[in-house]
Coordinates of C-alpha atoms and ligand atoms in Angstrom, one line a residue:
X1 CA 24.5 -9.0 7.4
X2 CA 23.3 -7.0 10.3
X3 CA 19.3 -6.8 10.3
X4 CA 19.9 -2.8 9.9
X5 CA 21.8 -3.3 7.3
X6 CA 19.6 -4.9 5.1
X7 CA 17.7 -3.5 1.7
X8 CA 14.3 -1.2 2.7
X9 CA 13.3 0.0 0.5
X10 CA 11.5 3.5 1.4
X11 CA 9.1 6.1 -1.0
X12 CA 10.3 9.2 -2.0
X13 CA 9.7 12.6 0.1
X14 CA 6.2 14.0 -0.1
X15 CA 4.5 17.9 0.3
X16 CA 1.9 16.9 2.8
X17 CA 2.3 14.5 5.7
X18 CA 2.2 10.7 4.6
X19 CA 3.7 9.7 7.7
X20 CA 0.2 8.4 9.1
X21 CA -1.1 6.8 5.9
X22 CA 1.7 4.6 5.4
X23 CA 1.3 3.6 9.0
X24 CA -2.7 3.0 8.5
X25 CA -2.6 1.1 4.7
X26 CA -6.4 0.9 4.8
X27 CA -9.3 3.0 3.8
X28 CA -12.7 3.1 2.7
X29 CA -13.7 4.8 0.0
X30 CA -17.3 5.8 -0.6
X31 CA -19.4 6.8 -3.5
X32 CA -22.4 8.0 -3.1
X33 CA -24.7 10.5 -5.1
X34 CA -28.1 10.7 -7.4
X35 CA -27.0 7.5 -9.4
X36 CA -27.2 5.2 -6.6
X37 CA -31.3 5.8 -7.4
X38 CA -30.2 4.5 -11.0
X39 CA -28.5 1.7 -9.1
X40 CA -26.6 0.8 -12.2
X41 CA -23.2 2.3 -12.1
X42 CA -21.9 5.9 -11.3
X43 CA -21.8 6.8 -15.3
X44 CA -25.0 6.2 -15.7
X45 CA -25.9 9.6 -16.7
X46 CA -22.8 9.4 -19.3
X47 CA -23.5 5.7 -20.0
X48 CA -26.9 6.5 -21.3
X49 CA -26.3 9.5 -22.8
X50 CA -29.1 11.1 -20.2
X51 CA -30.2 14.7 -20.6
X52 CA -29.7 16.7 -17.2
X53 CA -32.9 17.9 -17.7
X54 CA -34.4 13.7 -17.1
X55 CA -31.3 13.1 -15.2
X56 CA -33.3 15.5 -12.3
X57 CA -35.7 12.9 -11.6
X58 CA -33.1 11.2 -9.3
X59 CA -32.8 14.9 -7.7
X60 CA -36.6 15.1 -7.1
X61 CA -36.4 11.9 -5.9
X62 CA -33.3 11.8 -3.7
X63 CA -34.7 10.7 0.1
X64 CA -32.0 8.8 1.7
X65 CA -34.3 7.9 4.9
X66 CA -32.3 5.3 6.4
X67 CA -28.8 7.0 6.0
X68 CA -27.1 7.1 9.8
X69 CA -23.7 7.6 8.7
X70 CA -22.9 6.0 12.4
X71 CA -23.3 2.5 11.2
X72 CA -21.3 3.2 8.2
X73 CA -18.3 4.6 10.2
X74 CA -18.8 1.3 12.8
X75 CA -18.6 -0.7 10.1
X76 CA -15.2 0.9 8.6
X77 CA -13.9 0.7 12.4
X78 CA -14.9 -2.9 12.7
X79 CA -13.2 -3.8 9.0
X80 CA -9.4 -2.2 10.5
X81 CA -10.0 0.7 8.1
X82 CA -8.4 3.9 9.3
X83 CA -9.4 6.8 7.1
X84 CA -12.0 7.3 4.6
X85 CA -12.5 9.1 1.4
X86 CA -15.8 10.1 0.4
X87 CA -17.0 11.6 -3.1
X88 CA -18.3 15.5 -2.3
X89 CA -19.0 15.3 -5.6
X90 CA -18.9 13.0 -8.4
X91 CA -19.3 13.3 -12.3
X92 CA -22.6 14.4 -12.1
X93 CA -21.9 17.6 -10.5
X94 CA -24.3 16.8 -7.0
X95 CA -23.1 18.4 -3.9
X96 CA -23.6 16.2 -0.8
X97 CA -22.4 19.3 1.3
X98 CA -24.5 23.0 1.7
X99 CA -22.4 25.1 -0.6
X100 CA -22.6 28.4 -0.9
X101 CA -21.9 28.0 -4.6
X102 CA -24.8 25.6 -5.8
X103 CA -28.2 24.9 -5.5
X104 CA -27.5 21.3 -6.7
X105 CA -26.8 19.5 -3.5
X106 CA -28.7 17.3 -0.9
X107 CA -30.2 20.2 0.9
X108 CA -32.7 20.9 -1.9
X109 CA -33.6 17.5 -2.5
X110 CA -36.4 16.1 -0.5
X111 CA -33.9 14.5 1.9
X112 CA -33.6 18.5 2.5
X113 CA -30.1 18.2 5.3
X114 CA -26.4 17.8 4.6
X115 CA -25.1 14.6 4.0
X116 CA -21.3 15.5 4.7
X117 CA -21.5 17.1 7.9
X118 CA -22.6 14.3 9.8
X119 CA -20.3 12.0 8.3
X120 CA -17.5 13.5 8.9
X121 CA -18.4 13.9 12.1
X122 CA -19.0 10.0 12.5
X123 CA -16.0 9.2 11.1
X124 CA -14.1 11.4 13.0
X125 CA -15.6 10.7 16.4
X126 CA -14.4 6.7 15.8
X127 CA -10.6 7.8 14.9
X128 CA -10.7 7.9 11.0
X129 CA -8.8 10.3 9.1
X130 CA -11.0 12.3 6.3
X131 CA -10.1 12.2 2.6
X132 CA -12.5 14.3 0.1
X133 CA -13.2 12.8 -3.0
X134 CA -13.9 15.4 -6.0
X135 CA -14.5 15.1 -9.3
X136 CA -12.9 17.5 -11.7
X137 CA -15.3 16.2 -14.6
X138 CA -18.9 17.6 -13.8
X139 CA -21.7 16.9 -16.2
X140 CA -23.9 19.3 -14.8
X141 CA -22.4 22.6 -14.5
X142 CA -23.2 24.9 -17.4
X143 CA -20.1 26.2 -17.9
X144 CA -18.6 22.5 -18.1
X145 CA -17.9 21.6 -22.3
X146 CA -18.1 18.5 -23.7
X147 CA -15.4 16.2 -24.2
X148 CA -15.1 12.3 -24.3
X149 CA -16.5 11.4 -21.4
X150 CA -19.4 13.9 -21.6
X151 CA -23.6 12.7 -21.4
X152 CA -24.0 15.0 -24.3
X153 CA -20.9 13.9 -26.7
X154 CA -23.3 12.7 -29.2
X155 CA -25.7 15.7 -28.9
X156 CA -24.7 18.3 -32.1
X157 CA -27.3 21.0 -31.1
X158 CA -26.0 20.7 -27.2
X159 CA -22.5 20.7 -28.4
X160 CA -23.1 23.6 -30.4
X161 CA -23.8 25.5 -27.2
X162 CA -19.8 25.2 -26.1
X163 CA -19.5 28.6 -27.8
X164 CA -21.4 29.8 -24.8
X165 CA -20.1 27.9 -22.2
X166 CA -17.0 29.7 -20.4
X167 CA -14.9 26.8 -19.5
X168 CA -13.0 29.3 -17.1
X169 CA -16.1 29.9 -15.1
X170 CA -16.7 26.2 -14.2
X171 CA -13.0 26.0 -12.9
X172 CA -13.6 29.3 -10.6
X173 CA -16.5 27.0 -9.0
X174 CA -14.1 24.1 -8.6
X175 CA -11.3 26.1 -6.7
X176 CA -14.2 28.1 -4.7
X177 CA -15.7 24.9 -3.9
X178 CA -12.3 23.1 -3.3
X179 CA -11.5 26.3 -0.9
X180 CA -14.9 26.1 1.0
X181 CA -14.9 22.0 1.4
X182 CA -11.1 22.5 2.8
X183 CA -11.9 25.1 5.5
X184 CA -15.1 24.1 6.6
X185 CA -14.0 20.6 7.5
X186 CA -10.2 21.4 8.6
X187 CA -8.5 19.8 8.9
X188 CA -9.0 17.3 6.2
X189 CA -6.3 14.7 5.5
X190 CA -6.3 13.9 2.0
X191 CA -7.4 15.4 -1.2
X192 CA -8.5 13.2 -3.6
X193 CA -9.4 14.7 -7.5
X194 CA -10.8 12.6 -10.3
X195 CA -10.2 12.8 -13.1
X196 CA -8.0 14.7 -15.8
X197 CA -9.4 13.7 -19.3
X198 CA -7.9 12.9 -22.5
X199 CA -7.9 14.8 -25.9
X200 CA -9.3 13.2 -28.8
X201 CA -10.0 14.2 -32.8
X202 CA -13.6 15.4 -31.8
X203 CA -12.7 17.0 -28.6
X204 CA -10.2 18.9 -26.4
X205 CA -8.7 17.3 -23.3
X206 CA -8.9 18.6 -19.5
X207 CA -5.8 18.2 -17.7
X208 CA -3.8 20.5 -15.4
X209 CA -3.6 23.7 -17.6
X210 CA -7.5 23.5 -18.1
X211 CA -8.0 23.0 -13.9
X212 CA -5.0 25.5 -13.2
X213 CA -4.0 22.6 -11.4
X214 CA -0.5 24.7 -10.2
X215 CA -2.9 27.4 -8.6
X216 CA -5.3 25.0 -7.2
X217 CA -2.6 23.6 -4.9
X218 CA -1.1 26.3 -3.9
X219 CA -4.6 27.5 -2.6
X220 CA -4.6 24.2 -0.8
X221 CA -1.3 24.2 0.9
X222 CA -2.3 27.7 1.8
X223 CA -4.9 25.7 4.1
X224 CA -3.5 22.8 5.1
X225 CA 0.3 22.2 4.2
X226 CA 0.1 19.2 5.6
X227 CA -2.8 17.6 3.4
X228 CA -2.3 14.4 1.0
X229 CA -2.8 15.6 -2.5
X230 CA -3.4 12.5 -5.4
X231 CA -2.3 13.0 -8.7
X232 CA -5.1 13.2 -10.6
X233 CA -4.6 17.1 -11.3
X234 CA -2.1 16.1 -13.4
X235 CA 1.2 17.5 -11.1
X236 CA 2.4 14.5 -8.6
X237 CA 1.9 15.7 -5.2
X238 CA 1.7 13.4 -2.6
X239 CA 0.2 9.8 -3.7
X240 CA -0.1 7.6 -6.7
X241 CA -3.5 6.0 -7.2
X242 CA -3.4 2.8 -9.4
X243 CA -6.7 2.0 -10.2
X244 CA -8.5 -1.4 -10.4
X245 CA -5.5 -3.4 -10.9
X246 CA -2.7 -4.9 -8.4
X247 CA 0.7 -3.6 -9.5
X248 CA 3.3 -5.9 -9.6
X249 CA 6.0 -4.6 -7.5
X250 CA 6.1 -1.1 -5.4
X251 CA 5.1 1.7 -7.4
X252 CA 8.0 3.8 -9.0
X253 CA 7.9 6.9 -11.0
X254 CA 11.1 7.1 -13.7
X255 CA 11.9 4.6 -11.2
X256 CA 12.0 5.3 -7.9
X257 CA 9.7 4.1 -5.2
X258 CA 6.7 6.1 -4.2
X259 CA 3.7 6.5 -1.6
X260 CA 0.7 4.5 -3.7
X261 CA -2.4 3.4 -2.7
X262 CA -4.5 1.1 -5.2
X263 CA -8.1 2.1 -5.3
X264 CA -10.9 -1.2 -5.6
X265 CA -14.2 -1.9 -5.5
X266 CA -16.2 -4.9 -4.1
X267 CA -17.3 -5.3 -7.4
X268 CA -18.4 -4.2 -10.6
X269 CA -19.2 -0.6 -9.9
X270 CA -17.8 2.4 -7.6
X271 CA -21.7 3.7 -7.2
X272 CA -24.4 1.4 -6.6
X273 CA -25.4 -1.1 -8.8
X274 CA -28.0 -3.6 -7.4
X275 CA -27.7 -6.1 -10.4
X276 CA -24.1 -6.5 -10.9
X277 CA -23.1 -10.0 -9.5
X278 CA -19.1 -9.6 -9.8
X279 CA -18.5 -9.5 -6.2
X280 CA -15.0 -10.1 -5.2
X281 CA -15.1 -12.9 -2.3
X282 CA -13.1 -12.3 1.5
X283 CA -10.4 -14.4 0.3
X284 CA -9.7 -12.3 -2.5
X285 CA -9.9 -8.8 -1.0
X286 CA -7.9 -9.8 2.5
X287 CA -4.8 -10.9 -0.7
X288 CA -5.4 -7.7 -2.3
X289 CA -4.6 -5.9 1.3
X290 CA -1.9 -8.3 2.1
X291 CA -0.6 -7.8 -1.4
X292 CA -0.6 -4.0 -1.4
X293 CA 1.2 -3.7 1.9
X294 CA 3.9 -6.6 1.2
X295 CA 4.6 -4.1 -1.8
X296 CA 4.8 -0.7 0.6
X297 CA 1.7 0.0 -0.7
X298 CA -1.9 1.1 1.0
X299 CA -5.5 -0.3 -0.6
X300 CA -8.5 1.7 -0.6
X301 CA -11.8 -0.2 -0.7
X302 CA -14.6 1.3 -2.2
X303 CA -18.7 0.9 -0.9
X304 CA -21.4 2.0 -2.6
X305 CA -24.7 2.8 -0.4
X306 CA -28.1 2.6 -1.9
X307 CA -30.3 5.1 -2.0
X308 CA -31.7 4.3 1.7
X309 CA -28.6 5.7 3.0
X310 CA -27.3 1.7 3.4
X311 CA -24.5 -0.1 3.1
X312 CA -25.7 -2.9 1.1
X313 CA -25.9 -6.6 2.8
X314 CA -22.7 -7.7 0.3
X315 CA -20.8 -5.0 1.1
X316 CA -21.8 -5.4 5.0
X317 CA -21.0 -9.3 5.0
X318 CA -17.4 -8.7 3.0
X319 CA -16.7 -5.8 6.1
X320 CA -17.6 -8.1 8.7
X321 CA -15.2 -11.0 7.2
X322 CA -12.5 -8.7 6.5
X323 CA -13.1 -7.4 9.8
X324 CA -12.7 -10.8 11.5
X325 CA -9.1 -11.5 10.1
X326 CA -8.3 -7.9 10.8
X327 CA -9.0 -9.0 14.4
X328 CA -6.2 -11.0 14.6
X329 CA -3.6 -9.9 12.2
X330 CA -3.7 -6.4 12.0
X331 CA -0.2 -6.5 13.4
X332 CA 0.8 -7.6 10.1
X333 CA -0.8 -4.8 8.1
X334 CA -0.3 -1.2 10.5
X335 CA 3.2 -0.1 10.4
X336 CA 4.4 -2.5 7.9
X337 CA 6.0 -2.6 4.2
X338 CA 7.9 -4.5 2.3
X339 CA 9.9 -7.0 3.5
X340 CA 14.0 -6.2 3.0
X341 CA 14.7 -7.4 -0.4
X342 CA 17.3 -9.9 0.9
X343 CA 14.3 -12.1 2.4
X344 CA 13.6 -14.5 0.1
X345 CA 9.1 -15.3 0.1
X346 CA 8.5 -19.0 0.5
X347 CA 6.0 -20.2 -2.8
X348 CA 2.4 -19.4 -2.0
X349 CA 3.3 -16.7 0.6
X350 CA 3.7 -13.0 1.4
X351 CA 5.7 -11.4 3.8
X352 CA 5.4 -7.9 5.3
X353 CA 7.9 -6.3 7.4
X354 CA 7.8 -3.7 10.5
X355 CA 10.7 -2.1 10.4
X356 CA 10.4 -0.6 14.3
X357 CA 9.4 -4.0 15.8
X358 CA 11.7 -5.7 13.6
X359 CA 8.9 -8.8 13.3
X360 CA 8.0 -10.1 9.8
X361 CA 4.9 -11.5 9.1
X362 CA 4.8 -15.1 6.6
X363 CA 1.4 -14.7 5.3
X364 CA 0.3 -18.4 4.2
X365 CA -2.0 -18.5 0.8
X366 CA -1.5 -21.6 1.1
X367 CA -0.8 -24.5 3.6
X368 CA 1.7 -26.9 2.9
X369 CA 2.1 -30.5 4.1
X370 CA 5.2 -31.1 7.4
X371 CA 6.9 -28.1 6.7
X372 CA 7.6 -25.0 5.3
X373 CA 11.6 -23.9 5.1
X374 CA 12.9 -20.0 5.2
X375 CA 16.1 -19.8 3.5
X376 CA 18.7 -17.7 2.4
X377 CA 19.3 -14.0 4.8
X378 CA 15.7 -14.4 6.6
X379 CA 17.6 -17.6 8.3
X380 CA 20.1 -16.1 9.6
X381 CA 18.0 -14.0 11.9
X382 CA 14.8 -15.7 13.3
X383 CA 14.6 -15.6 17.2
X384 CA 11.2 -16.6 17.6
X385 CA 8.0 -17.5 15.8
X386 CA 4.5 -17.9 16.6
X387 CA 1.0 -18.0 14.7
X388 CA -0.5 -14.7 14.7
X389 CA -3.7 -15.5 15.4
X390 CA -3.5 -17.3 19.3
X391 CA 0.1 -16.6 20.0
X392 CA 0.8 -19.9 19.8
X393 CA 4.6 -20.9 19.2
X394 CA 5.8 -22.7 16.4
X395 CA 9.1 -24.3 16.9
X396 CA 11.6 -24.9 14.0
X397 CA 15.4 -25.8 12.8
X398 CA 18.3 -23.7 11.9
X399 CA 20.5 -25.2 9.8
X400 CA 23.8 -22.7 9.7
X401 CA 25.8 -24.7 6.9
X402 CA 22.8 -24.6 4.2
X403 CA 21.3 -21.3 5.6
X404 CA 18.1 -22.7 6.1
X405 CA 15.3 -22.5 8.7
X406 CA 12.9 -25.6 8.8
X407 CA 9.1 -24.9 10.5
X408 CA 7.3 -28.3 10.8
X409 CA 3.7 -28.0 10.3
X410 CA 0.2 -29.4 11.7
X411 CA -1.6 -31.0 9.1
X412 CA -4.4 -28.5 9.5
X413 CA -3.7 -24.7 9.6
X414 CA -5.0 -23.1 12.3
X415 CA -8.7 -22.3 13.2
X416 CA -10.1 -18.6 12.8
X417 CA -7.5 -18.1 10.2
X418 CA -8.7 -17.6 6.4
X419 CA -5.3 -16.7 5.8
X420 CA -2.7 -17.8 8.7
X421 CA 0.3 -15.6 9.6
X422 CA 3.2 -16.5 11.3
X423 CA 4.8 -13.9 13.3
X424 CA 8.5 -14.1 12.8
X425 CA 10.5 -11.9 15.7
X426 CA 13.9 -11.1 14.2
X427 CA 17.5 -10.9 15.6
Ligands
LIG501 O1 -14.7 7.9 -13.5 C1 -14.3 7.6 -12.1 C2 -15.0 6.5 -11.6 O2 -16.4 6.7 -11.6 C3 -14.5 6.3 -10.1 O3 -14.8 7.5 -9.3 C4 -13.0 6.0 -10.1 C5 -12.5 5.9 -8.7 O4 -11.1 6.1 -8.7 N1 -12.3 7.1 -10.8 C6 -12.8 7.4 -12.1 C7 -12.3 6.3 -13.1 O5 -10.9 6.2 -13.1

């Protein structure tokens, strides 16, 4: 078969411009808020079933003195990631921005400044693109009812008080606030709400006729048509956003192929939480990047700053060795997707595929002894091959009548290469 005749497969049309994000594959995410002060998980305040009115002691308290959003943006720059999604505002209801439409945000706190200005502008000024986080759920708006995931779910006399609260008043905030977020920081790239909540026998769900989810986007493509919407309102837009779990092939919906991006964090916790030990390691999170994009898929990788304003040193030392592959192999990870299905993967490997440079990249989990054989369609068109890493060739065997391509090996893989790649130029 002719190389441009081979199987790509390629997502499904979106509203807003995915073009760039399924060049880039790799974001940060970032949540930050009041419960990094609890440092033990971003529910916290659900968790523990706290009363807003205690919950406020992490407002009074909220001084993030060493925050220099600068550092943070370096260190997404230095890690290869190319856009960023930050949580405006997270379950708790805390604005990190000045709105208009709320007193609780970081400029009444002691801290007393925006948060979100500056960092976009950090961000921005090092080549990222800028995704908004926002949470649909808000536990401290009084207009917000209880459901399942509520603080007070347990609380009969604060229950009681749904009769008062106008549900329809809460969801004019979120589309004012959505409105004011979008056109104060135009253009922003990607939308990204959280969550839409689930009915039970004690409590109504919130999904897209509670948000007016139809209306909301409308109102958004009114500002930017060509923003990234997730699909967390409930209506598909523009990306799917498997969550803490690697799919197993390239996302479909009824099917067919999509944009998706799976969402991770480095371990236990999406918000600060300075006791949990489930750290992923390097290893692991480079495979989780290598395993998104050698599915067409993008990974966003989620850091949660103290309440210093820091990046903690876990977090910074996982960057930095993420960072150090991405200094060699990023070629294998911008512009790249799956592989054409013809290719058949060699045990213990992953390839991914750009399609414009016609180069696929043989990621090596492991590193077998003399050889390692391509076989089947991939044969029939390597040119050339070298390691990633130092350009260095590798020489190998075609073997026309079994269809085979033989690529003897040094008994140790390369050095400076966690993961080796070899860089296969196709014909
Ligand atoms: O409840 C949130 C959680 O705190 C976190 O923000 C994740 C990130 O995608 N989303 C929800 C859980 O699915």
């Amino acid at each position: 078969m002719r190389l441009e005749d081979l199987t790509l497969i390629k997502p499904a049309p979106t509203p807003g411009d995915t073009s760039w994000f399924t060049h880039d594959r790799f974001g940060m995410f970032i949540h930050w808020g009041l419960y990094a002060l609890g440092a033990r998980h971003e529910w916290v305040k659900s968790h523990e079933r706290i009363p807003t009115e205690v919950y406020d002691k992490y407002f009074r308290h909220f001084d993030p003195d060493l925050y220099d959003p600068t550092l943070w943006a370096d260190a997404a720059k230095d890690a290869g990631m190319k856009y960023f999604v930050i949580t405006t505002k997270h379950h708790e209801g805390f604005c990190l921005w000045d709105s208009a439409y709320t007193d609780y945000k970081s400029t009444n706190t002691p801290y007393g400044r925006d948060i979100l200005t500056p960092m976009v502008d950090a961000f921005r000024s090092r080549g990222l693109r800028t995704g908004f986080y926002h949470s649909l759920l808000d536990w401290h708006h009084p207009d917000y009812t209880v459901d399942n995931c509520h603080p007070m779910r347990d609380n009969a006399d604060y229950i009681a008080g749904d009769k008062d609260r106008d549900l329809n008043r809460y969801v004019e905030y979120l589309h004012n606030q959505t409105e004011e977020l979008l056109k104060r920081y135009d253009p922003v790239d990607i939308i990204w709400f959280d969550f839409s909540v689930g009915a039970s026998d004690r409590f109504p769900g919130k999904g897209k006729e509670v948000w007016h989810s139809e209306e909301l986007i409308r109102k958004i493509r009114s500002i930017n048509p060509n923003i990234m919407i997730d699909d967390r309102l409930q209506i598909d837009q523009d990306v799917k956003t498997p969550e803490q779990y690697m799919p197993d092939g390239w996302y479909t919906v009824n099917g067919v192929p999509v944009v998706w991006e799976g969402c991770h964090t480095f371990s236990g916790s999406w918000g600060y939480y300075r006791d949990e030990q489930s750290w992923k390691s390097v290893d692991q999170l480079l495979k989780m990047l290598i395993d998104s994009v050698s599915m067409g898929g993008n990974l966003l990788l989620n850091v949660g700053p103290t309440g210093r304003g820091e990046f903690d040193e876990r977090a910074y030392k996982r960057l930095r060795g993420i960072g150090k592959w991405m200094k060699r192999h990023s070629r294998s990870i911008y512009g790249c997707t799956q592989a054409p299905l013809e290719f058949e993967c060699p045990r213990d490997c992953r390839y991914t595929y750009n399609p414009e440079t016609k180069r696929l990249y043989l990621h090596m989990y492991s590193w077998p002894f003399g050889k390692i054989r391509l076989t089947g369609e991939v044969a029939e068109h390597v040119d050339y091959i070298q390691i990633l890493s130092d350009a260095s060739e590798m020489r190998f065997s075609y073997n026309a009548e079994n269809r085979t391509v033989d690529i003897p090996l040094p008994v140790y893989k390369p050095l400076g290469a966690d993961i080796p790649v070899l860089e296969i130029f196709l014909k």
